[in-house]
mmCIF file of C-alpha atoms in Angstrom:
data_model
loop_
_atom_site.group_PDB
_atom_site.id
_atom_site.type_symbol
_atom_site.label_atom_id
_atom_site.label_comp_id
_atom_site.label_asym_id
_atom_site.label_seq_id
_atom_site.Cartn_x
_atom_site.Cartn_y
_atom_site.Cartn_z
ATOM 1 C CA UNK A 22 62.415 150.454 111.018
ATOM 2 C CA UNK A 23 59.820 148.498 112.967
ATOM 3 C CA UNK A 24 60.802 147.590 116.507
ATOM 4 C CA UNK A 25 58.867 145.365 118.898
ATOM 5 C CA UNK A 26 59.024 145.328 122.696
ATOM 6 C CA UNK A 27 57.249 142.687 124.796
ATOM 7 C CA UNK A 28 56.085 143.100 128.378
ATOM 8 C CA UNK A 29 53.794 141.410 130.880
ATOM 9 C CA UNK A 30 55.709 138.230 131.632
ATOM 10 C CA UNK A 31 56.221 136.926 135.127
ATOM 11 C CA UNK A 32 55.576 134.128 137.589
ATOM 12 C CA UNK A 33 52.079 132.672 137.794
ATOM 13 C CA UNK A 34 50.579 129.618 139.462
ATOM 14 C CA UNK A 35 49.123 126.749 137.412
ATOM 15 C CA UNK A 36 45.609 127.612 136.356
ATOM 16 C CA UNK A 37 46.352 131.319 136.424
ATOM 17 C CA UNK A 38 46.311 133.944 133.674
ATOM 18 C CA UNK A 39 48.681 136.455 132.167
ATOM 19 C CA UNK A 40 48.367 139.025 129.401
ATOM 20 C CA UNK A 41 51.430 139.792 127.345
ATOM 21 C CA UNK A 42 51.780 143.003 125.349
ATOM 22 C CA UNK A 43 53.907 143.768 122.322
ATOM 23 C CA UNK A 44 54.337 147.439 121.526
ATOM 24 C CA UNK A 45 55.463 148.537 118.073
ATOM 25 C CA UNK A 46 57.547 151.614 117.314
ATOM 26 C CA UNK A 47 58.918 153.011 114.086
ATOM 27 C CA UNK A 48 55.744 151.884 112.302
ATOM 28 C CA UNK A 49 52.259 150.711 113.057
ATOM 29 C CA UNK A 50 51.354 147.065 112.537
ATOM 30 C CA UNK A 51 48.613 147.937 110.059
ATOM 31 C CA UNK A 52 50.154 145.980 107.185
ATOM 32 C CA UNK A 53 51.812 143.231 109.171
ATOM 33 C CA UNK A 54 50.845 139.729 110.123
ATOM 34 C CA UNK A 55 51.747 139.160 113.760
ATOM 35 C CA UNK A 56 52.470 136.158 115.883
ATOM 36 C CA UNK A 57 53.569 135.007 119.309
ATOM 37 C CA UNK A 58 56.224 132.348 119.692
ATOM 38 C CA UNK A 59 57.816 130.722 122.704
ATOM 39 C CA UNK A 60 61.017 128.880 123.449
ATOM 40 C CA UNK A 61 61.639 126.719 126.488
ATOM 41 C CA UNK A 62 65.175 125.669 127.542
ATOM 42 C CA UNK A 63 66.471 122.902 125.311
ATOM 43 C CA UNK A 64 63.504 123.130 122.942
ATOM 44 C CA UNK A 65 62.914 124.671 119.551
ATOM 45 C CA UNK A 66 60.985 127.897 119.151
ATOM 46 C CA UNK A 67 57.290 127.187 118.557
ATOM 47 C CA UNK A 68 54.432 129.379 117.473
ATOM 48 C CA UNK A 69 51.450 129.747 119.780
ATOM 49 C CA UNK A 70 49.178 132.369 118.218
ATOM 50 C CA UNK A 71 48.941 134.170 114.886
ATOM 51 C CA UNK A 72 46.963 136.984 113.218
ATOM 52 C CA UNK A 73 46.700 137.761 109.525
ATOM 53 C CA UNK A 74 47.338 141.267 108.265
ATOM 54 C CA UNK A 75 44.108 141.697 106.321
ATOM 55 C CA UNK A 76 41.280 140.857 108.715
ATOM 56 C CA UNK A 77 42.937 139.611 111.916
ATOM 57 C CA UNK A 78 42.053 136.014 111.178
ATOM 58 C CA UNK A 79 43.539 134.077 114.072
ATOM 59 C CA UNK A 80 45.111 130.656 114.221
ATOM 60 C CA UNK A 81 46.074 128.622 117.264
ATOM 61 C CA UNK A 82 47.921 125.301 117.424
ATOM 62 C CA UNK A 83 46.305 122.533 119.445
ATOM 63 C CA UNK A 84 48.415 122.857 122.636
ATOM 64 C CA UNK A 85 47.017 126.349 123.320
ATOM 65 C CA UNK A 86 43.673 126.315 121.521
ATOM 66 C CA UNK A 87 40.909 127.469 123.844
ATOM 67 C CA UNK A 88 43.399 128.884 126.374
ATOM 68 C CA UNK A 89 45.289 131.582 124.444
ATOM 69 C CA UNK A 90 43.880 134.543 122.494
ATOM 70 C CA UNK A 91 45.760 136.989 120.295
ATOM 71 C CA UNK A 92 44.456 140.454 119.471
ATOM 72 C CA UNK A 93 45.624 143.907 118.486
ATOM 73 C CA UNK A 94 44.366 147.360 119.344
ATOM 74 C CA UNK A 95 42.496 149.601 116.938
ATOM 75 C CA UNK A 96 45.520 151.836 116.481
ATOM 76 C CA UNK A 97 47.500 148.803 115.312
ATOM 77 C CA UNK A 98 50.393 149.644 117.614
ATOM 78 C CA UNK A 99 50.036 146.931 120.234
ATOM 79 C CA UNK A 100 49.469 143.196 120.044
ATOM 80 C CA UNK A 101 48.246 141.215 123.026
ATOM 81 C CA UNK A 102 48.405 137.589 124.068
ATOM 82 C CA UNK A 103 45.854 136.614 126.695
ATOM 83 C CA UNK A 104 46.862 133.338 128.315
ATOM 84 C CA UNK A 105 44.400 131.510 130.563
ATOM 85 C CA UNK A 106 44.506 128.241 132.482
ATOM 86 C CA UNK A 107 48.289 128.238 132.303
ATOM 87 C CA UNK A 108 50.198 125.004 132.753
ATOM 88 C CA UNK A 109 53.814 124.373 133.818
ATOM 89 C CA UNK A 110 54.451 123.293 130.208
ATOM 90 C CA UNK A 111 53.737 126.872 129.126
ATOM 91 C CA UNK A 112 56.907 128.045 130.857
ATOM 92 C CA UNK A 113 59.138 129.674 128.245
ATOM 93 C CA UNK A 114 60.451 132.930 126.882
ATOM 94 C CA UNK A 115 57.680 134.445 124.766
ATOM 95 C CA UNK A 116 58.470 136.460 121.655
ATOM 96 C CA UNK A 117 56.378 138.771 119.555
ATOM 97 C CA UNK A 118 57.009 138.724 115.805
ATOM 98 C CA UNK A 119 55.775 140.588 112.738
ATOM 99 C CA UNK A 120 55.871 139.765 109.038
ATOM 100 C CA UNK A 121 55.590 142.529 106.505
ATOM 101 C CA UNK A 122 54.748 144.975 105.321
ATOM 102 C CA UNK A 123 52.440 142.927 103.118
ATOM 103 C CA UNK A 124 52.632 143.719 99.412
ATOM 104 C CA UNK A 125 49.354 142.380 97.988
ATOM 105 C CA UNK A 126 45.830 141.404 98.975
ATOM 106 C CA UNK A 127 46.784 137.742 98.742
ATOM 107 C CA UNK A 128 49.865 138.342 100.879
ATOM 108 C CA UNK A 129 47.731 140.088 103.497
ATOM 109 C CA UNK A 130 45.448 137.070 103.792
ATOM 110 C CA UNK A 131 48.254 134.693 104.743
ATOM 111 C CA UNK A 132 48.535 133.586 108.366
ATOM 112 C CA UNK A 133 52.216 132.716 108.693
ATOM 113 C CA UNK A 134 52.877 130.069 111.321
ATOM 114 C CA UNK A 135 56.597 129.323 111.089
ATOM 115 C CA UNK A 136 59.325 131.446 112.617
ATOM 116 C CA UNK A 137 61.184 131.626 109.314
ATOM 117 C CA UNK A 138 58.333 133.636 107.785
ATOM 118 C CA UNK A 139 58.720 136.527 110.229
ATOM 119 C CA UNK A 140 61.204 139.341 109.689
ATOM 120 C CA UNK A 141 60.787 141.402 112.865
ATOM 121 C CA UNK A 142 61.234 140.121 116.414
ATOM 122 C CA UNK A 143 61.063 141.443 119.951
ATOM 123 C CA UNK A 144 63.572 140.601 122.660
ATOM 124 C CA UNK A 145 61.271 138.241 124.562
ATOM 125 C CA UNK A 146 59.637 138.133 127.981
ATOM 126 C CA UNK A 147 59.887 135.271 130.484
ATOM 127 C CA UNK A 148 56.752 133.415 131.573
ATOM 128 C CA UNK A 149 57.107 130.933 134.419
ATOM 129 C CA UNK A 150 54.205 128.757 135.528
ATOM 130 C CA UNK A 151 54.944 127.154 138.862
ATOM 131 C CA UNK A 152 53.435 126.607 142.286
#
């Protein structure tokens, strides 16, 4: 059974950077699409970065485009979220998620962007952007 554990959250000043990590156990992420989501108090969970299973095609929504970057290591056991030029509005609990294992070539090319499409979740890590 795939399990995900996030780390790397903390307090950072506006304009600063953080790198979050999501370590997989029980399976590699070789046949999984992965994504990072966040949830601020009183708000719905929103996706911030996504990778397809097949070729690591990435997708970013407008609020984070150009500031966030998602990647995974060659061993396909860890997913990263590099966050630059952080803003107070980025304050939230950040979650790592995985969808899979993929069952076809077409399935592996999908970049899922909604939380409902993911079937594995980490416990979350807090990111606070404040001076």
